[in-house]
PDB file of N, CA and C in Angstrom:
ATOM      1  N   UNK N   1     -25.598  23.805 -30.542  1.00 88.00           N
ATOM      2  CA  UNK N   1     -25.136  24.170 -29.214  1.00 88.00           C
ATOM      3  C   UNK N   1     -25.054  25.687 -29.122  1.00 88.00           C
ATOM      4  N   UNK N   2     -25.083  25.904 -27.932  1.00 90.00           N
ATOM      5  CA  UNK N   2     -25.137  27.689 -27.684  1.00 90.00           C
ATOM      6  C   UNK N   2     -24.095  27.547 -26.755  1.00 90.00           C
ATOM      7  N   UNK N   3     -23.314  29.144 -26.208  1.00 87.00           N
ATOM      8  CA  UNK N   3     -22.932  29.531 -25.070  1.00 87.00           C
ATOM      9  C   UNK N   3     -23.455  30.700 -24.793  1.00 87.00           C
ATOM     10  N   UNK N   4     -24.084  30.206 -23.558  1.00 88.00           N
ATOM     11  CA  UNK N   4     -24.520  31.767 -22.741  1.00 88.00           C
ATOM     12  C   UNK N   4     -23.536  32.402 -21.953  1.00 88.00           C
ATOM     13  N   UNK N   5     -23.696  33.277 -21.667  1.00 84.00           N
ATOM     14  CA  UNK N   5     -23.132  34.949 -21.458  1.00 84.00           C
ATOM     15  C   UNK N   5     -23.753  35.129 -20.037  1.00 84.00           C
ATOM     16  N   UNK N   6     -23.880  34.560 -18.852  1.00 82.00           N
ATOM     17  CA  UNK N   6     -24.722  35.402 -17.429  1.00 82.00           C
ATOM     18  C   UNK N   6     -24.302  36.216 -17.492  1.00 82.00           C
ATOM     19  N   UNK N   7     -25.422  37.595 -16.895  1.00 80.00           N
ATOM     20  CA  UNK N   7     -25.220  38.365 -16.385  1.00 80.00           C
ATOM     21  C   UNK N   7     -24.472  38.663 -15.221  1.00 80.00           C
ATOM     22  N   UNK N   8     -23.186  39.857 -14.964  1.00 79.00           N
ATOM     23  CA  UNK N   8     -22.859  39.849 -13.110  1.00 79.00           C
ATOM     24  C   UNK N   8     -23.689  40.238 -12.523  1.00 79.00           C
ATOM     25  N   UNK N   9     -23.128  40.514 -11.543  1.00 86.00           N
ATOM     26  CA  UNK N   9     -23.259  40.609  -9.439  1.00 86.00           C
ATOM     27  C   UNK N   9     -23.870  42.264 -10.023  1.00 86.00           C
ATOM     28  N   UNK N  10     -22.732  42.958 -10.660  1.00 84.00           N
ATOM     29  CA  UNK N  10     -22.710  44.581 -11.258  1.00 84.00           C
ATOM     30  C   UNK N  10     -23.685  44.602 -11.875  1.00 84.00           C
ATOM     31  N   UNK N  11     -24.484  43.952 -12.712  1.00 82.00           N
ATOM     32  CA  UNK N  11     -25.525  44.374 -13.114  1.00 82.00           C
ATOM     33  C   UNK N  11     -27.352  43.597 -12.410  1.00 82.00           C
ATOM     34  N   UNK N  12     -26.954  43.025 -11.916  1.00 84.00           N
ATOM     35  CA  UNK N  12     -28.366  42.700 -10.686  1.00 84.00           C
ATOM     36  C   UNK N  12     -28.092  44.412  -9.879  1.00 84.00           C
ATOM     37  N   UNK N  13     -26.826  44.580  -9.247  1.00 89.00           N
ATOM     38  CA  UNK N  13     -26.719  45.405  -8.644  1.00 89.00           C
ATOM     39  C   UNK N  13     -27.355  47.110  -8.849  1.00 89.00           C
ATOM     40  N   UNK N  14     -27.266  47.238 -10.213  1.00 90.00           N
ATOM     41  CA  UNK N  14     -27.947  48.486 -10.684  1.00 90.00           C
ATOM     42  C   UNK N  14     -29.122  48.222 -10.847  1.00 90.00           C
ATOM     43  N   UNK N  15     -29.747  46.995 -10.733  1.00 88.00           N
ATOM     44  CA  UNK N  15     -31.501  46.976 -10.478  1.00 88.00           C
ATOM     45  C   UNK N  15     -31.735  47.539  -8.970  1.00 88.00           C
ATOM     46  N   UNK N  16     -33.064  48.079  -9.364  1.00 91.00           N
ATOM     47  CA  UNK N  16     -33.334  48.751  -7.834  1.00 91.00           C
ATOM     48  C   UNK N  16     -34.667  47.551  -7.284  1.00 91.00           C
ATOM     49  N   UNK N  17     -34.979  47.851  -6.279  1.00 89.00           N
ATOM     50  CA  UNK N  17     -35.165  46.498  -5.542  1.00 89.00           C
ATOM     51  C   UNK N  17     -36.824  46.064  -5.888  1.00 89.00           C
ATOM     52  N   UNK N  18     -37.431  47.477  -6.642  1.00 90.00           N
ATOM     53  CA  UNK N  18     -38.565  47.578  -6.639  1.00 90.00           C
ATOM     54  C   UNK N  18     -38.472  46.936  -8.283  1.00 90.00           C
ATOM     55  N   UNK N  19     -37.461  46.306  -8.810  1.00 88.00           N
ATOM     56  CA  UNK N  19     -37.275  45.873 -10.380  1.00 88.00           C
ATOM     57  C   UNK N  19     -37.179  44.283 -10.304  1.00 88.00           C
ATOM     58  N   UNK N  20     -37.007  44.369  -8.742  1.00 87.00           N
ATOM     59  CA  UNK N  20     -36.794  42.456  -8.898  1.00 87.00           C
ATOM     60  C   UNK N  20     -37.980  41.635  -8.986  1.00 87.00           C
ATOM     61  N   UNK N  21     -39.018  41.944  -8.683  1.00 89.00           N
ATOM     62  CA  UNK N  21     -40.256  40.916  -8.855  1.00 89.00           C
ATOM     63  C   UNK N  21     -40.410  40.520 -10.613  1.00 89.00           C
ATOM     64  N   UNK N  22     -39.801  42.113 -11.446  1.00 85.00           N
ATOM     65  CA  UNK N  22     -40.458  42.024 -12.538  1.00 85.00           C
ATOM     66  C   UNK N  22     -39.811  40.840 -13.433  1.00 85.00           C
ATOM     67  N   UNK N  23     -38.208  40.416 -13.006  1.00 84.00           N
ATOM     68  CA  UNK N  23     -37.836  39.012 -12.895  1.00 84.00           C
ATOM     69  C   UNK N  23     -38.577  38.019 -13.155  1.00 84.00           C
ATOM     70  N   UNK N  24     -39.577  37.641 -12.325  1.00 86.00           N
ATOM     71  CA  UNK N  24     -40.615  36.524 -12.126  1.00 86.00           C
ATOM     72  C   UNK N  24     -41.810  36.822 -12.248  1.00 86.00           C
ATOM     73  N   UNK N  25     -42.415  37.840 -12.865  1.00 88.00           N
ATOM     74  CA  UNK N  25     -43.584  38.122 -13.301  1.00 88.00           C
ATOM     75  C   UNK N  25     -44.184  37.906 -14.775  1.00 88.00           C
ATOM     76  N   UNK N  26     -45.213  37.028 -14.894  1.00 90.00           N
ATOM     77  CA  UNK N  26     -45.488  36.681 -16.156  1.00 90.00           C
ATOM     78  C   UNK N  26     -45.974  38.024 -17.206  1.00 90.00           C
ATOM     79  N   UNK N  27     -46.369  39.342 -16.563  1.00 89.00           N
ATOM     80  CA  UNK N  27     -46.317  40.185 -17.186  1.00 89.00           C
ATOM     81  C   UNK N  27     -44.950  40.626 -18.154  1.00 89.00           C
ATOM     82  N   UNK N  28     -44.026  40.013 -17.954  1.00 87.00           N
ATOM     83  CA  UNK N  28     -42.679  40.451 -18.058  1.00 87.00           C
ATOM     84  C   UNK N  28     -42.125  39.592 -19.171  1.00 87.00           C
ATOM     85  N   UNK N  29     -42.609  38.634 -19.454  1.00 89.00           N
ATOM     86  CA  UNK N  29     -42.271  37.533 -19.606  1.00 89.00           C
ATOM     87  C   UNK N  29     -41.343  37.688 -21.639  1.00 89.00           C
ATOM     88  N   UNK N  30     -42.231  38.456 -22.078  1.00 90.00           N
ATOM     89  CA  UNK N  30     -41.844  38.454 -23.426  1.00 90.00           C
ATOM     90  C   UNK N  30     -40.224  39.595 -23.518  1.00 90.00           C
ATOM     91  N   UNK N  31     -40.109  40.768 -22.604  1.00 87.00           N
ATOM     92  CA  UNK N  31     -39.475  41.556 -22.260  1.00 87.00           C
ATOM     93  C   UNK N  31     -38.292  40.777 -21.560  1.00 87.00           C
ATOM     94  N   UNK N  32     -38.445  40.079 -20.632  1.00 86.00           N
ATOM     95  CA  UNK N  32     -37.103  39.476 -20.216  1.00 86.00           C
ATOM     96  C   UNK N  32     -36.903  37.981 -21.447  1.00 86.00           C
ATOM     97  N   UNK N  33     -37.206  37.534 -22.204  1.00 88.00           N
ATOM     98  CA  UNK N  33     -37.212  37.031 -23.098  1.00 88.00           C
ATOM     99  C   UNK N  33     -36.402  37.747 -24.107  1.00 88.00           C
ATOM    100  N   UNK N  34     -36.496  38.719 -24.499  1.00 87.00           N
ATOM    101  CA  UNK N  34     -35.960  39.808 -25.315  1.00 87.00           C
ATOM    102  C   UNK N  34     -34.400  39.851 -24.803  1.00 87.00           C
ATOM    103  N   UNK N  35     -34.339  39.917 -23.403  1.00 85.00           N
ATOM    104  CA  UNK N  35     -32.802  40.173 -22.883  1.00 85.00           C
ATOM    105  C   UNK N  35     -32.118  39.099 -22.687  1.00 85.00           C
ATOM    106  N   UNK N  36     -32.971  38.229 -22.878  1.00 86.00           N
ATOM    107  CA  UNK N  36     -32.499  36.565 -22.699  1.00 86.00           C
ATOM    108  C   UNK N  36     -31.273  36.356 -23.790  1.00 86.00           C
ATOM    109  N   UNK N  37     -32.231  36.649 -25.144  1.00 87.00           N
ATOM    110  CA  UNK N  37     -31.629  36.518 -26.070  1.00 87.00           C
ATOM    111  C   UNK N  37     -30.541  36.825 -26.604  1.00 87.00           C
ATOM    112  N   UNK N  38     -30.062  38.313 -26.139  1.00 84.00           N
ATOM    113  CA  UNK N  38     -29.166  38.520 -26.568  1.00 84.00           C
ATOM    114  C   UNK N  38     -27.969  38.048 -25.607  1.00 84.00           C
ATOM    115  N   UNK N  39     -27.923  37.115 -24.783  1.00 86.00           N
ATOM    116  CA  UNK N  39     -27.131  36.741 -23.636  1.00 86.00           C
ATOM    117  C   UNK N  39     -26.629  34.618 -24.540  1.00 86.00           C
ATOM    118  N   UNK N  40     -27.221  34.377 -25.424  1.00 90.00           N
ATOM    119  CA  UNK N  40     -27.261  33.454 -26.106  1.00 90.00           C
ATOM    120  C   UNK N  40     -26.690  33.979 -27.549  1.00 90.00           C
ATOM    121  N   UNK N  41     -25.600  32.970 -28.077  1.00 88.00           N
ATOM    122  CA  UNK N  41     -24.536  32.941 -28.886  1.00 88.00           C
ATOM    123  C   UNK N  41     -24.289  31.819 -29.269  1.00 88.00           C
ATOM    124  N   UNK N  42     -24.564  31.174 -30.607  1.00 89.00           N
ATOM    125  CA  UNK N  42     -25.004  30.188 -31.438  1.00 89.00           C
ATOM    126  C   UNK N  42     -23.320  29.650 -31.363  1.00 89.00           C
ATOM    127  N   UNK N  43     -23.442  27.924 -31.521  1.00 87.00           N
ATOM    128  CA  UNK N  43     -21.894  27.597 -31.351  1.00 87.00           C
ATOM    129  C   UNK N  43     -21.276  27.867 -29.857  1.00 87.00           C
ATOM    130  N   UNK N  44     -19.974  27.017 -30.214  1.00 86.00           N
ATOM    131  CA  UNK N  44     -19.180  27.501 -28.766  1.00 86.00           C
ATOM    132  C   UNK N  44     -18.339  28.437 -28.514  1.00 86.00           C
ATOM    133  N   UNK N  45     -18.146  29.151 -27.692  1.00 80.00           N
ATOM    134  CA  UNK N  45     -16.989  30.459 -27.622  1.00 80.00           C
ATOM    135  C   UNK N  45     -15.995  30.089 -26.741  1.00 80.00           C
ATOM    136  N   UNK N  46     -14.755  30.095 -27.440  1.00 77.00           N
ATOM    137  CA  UNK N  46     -14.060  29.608 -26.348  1.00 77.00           C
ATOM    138  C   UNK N  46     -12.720  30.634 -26.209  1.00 77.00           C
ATOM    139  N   UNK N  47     -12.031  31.037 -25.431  1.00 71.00           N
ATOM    140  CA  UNK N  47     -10.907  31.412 -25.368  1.00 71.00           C
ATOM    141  C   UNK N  47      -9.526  31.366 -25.365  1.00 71.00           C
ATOM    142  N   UNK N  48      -8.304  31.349 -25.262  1.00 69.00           N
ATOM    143  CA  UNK N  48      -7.412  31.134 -25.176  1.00 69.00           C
ATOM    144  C   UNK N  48      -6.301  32.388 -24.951  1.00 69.00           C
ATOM    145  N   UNK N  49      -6.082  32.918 -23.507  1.00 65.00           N
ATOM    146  CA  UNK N  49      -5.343  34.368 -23.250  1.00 65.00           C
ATOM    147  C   UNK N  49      -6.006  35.670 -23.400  1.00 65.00           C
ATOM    148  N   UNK N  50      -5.413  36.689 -24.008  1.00 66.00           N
ATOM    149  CA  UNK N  50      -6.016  38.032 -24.130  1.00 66.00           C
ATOM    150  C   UNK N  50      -6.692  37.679 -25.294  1.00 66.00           C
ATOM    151  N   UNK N  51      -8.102  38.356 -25.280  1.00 72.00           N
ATOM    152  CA  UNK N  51      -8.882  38.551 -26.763  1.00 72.00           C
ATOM    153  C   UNK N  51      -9.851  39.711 -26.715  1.00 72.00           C
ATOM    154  N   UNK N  52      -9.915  39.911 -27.920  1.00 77.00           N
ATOM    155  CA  UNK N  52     -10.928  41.337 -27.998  1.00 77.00           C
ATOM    156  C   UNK N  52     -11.804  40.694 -29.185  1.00 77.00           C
ATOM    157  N   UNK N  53     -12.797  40.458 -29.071  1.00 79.00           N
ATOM    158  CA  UNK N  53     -13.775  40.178 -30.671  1.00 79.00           C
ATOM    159  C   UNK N  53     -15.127  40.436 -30.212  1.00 79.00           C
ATOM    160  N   UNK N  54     -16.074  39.949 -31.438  1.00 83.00           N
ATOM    161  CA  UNK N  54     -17.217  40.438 -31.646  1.00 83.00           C
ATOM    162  C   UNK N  54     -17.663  39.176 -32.212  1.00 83.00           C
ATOM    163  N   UNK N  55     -19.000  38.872 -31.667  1.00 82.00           N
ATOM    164  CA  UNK N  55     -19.801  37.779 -32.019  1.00 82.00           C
ATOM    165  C   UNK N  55     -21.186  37.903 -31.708  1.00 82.00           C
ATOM    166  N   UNK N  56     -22.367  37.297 -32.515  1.00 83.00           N
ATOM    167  CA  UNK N  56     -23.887  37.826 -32.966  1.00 83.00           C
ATOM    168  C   UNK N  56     -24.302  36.616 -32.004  1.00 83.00           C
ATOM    169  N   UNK N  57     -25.385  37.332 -31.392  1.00 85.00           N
ATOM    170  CA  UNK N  57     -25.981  36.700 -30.255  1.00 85.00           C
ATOM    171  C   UNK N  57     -27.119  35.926 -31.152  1.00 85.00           C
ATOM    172  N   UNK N  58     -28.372  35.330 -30.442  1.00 85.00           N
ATOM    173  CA  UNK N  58     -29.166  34.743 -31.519  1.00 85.00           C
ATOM    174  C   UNK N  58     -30.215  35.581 -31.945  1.00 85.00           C
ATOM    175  N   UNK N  59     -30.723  36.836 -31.300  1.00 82.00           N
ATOM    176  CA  UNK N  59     -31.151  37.945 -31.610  1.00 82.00           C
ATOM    177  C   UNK N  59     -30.521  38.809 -32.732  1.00 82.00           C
ATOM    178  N   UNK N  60     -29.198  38.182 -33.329  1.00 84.00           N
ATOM    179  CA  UNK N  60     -28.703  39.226 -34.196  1.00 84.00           C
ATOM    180  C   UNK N  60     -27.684  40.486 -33.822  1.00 84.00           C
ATOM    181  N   UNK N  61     -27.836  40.294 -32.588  1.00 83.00           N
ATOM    182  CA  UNK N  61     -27.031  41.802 -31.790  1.00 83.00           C
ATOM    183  C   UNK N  61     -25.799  41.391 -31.612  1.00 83.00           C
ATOM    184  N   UNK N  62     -25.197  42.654 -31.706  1.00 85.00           N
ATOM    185  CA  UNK N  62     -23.509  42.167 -31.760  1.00 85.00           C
ATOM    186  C   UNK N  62     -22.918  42.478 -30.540  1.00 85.00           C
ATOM    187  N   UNK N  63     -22.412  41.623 -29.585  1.00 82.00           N
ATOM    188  CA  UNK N  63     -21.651  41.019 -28.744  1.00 82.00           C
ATOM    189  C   UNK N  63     -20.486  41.184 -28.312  1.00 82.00           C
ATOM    190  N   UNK N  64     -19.701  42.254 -27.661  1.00 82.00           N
ATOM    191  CA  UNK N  64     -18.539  42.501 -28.167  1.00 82.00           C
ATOM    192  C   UNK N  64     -17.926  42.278 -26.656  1.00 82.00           C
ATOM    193  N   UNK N  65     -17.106  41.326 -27.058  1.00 80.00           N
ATOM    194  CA  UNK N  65     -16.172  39.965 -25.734  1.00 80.00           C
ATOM    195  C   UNK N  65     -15.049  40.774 -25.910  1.00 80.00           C
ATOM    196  N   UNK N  66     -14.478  40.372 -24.319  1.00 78.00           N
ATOM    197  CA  UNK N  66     -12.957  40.310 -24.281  1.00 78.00           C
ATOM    198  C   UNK N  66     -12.227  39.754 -23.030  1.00 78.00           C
ATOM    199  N   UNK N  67     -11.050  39.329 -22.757  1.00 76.00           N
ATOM    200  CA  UNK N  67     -10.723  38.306 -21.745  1.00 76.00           C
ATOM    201  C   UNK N  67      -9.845  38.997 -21.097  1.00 76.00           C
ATOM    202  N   UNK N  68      -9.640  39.253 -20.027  1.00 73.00           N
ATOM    203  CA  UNK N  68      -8.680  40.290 -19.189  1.00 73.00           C
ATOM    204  C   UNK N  68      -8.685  39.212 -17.956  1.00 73.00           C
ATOM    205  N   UNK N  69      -7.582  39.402 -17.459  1.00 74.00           N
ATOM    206  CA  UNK N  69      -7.156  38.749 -16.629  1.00 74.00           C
ATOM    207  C   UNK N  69      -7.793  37.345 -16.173  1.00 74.00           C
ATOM    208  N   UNK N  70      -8.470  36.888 -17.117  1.00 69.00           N
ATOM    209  CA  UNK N  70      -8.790  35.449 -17.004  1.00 69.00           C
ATOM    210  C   UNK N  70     -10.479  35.589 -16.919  1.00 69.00           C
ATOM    211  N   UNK N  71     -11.160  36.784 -16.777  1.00 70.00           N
ATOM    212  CA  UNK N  71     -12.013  37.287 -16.713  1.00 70.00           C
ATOM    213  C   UNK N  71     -13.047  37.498 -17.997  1.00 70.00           C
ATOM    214  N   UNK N  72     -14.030  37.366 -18.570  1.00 71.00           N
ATOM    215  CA  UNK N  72     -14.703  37.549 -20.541  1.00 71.00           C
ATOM    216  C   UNK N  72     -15.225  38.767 -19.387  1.00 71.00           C
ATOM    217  N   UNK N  73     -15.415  39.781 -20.354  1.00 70.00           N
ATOM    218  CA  UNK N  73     -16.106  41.096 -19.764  1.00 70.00           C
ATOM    219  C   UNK N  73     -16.985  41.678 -21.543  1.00 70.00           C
TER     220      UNK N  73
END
């Protein structure tokens, strides 16, 4: 099992508008694949109140969570 990580609203938002096709373009495909990955986190993550930690995505990259006001940021 995995838990993914979506991306926010805040970060679509800093794409500029001329970046959104590259979304759905098979040129793209291995590159947004790449960012996929690190948004995927082997096992389940779960919370309980305030937390600050660090956990390896399936790319290997380190992940660094935390829960604020009911919020994972």
């Amino acid at each position: 099992s995995y838990t993914v990580f979506a991306p926010t609203n805040k970060a679509f938002a800093e794409m500029t508008e001329a970046q959104y096709p590259c979304l759905y373009s098979e040129q793209w495909t291995d590159e947004i694949a790449d960012i996929m990955r690190n948004h995927f986190v082997p096992g389940q993550v779960t919370f309980s109140g305030p937390i600050k930690t660090t956990v390896f995505s399936i790319d290997k990259m380190n992940v660094n969570l935390g829960v604020q006001n009911g919020h994972v940021r």
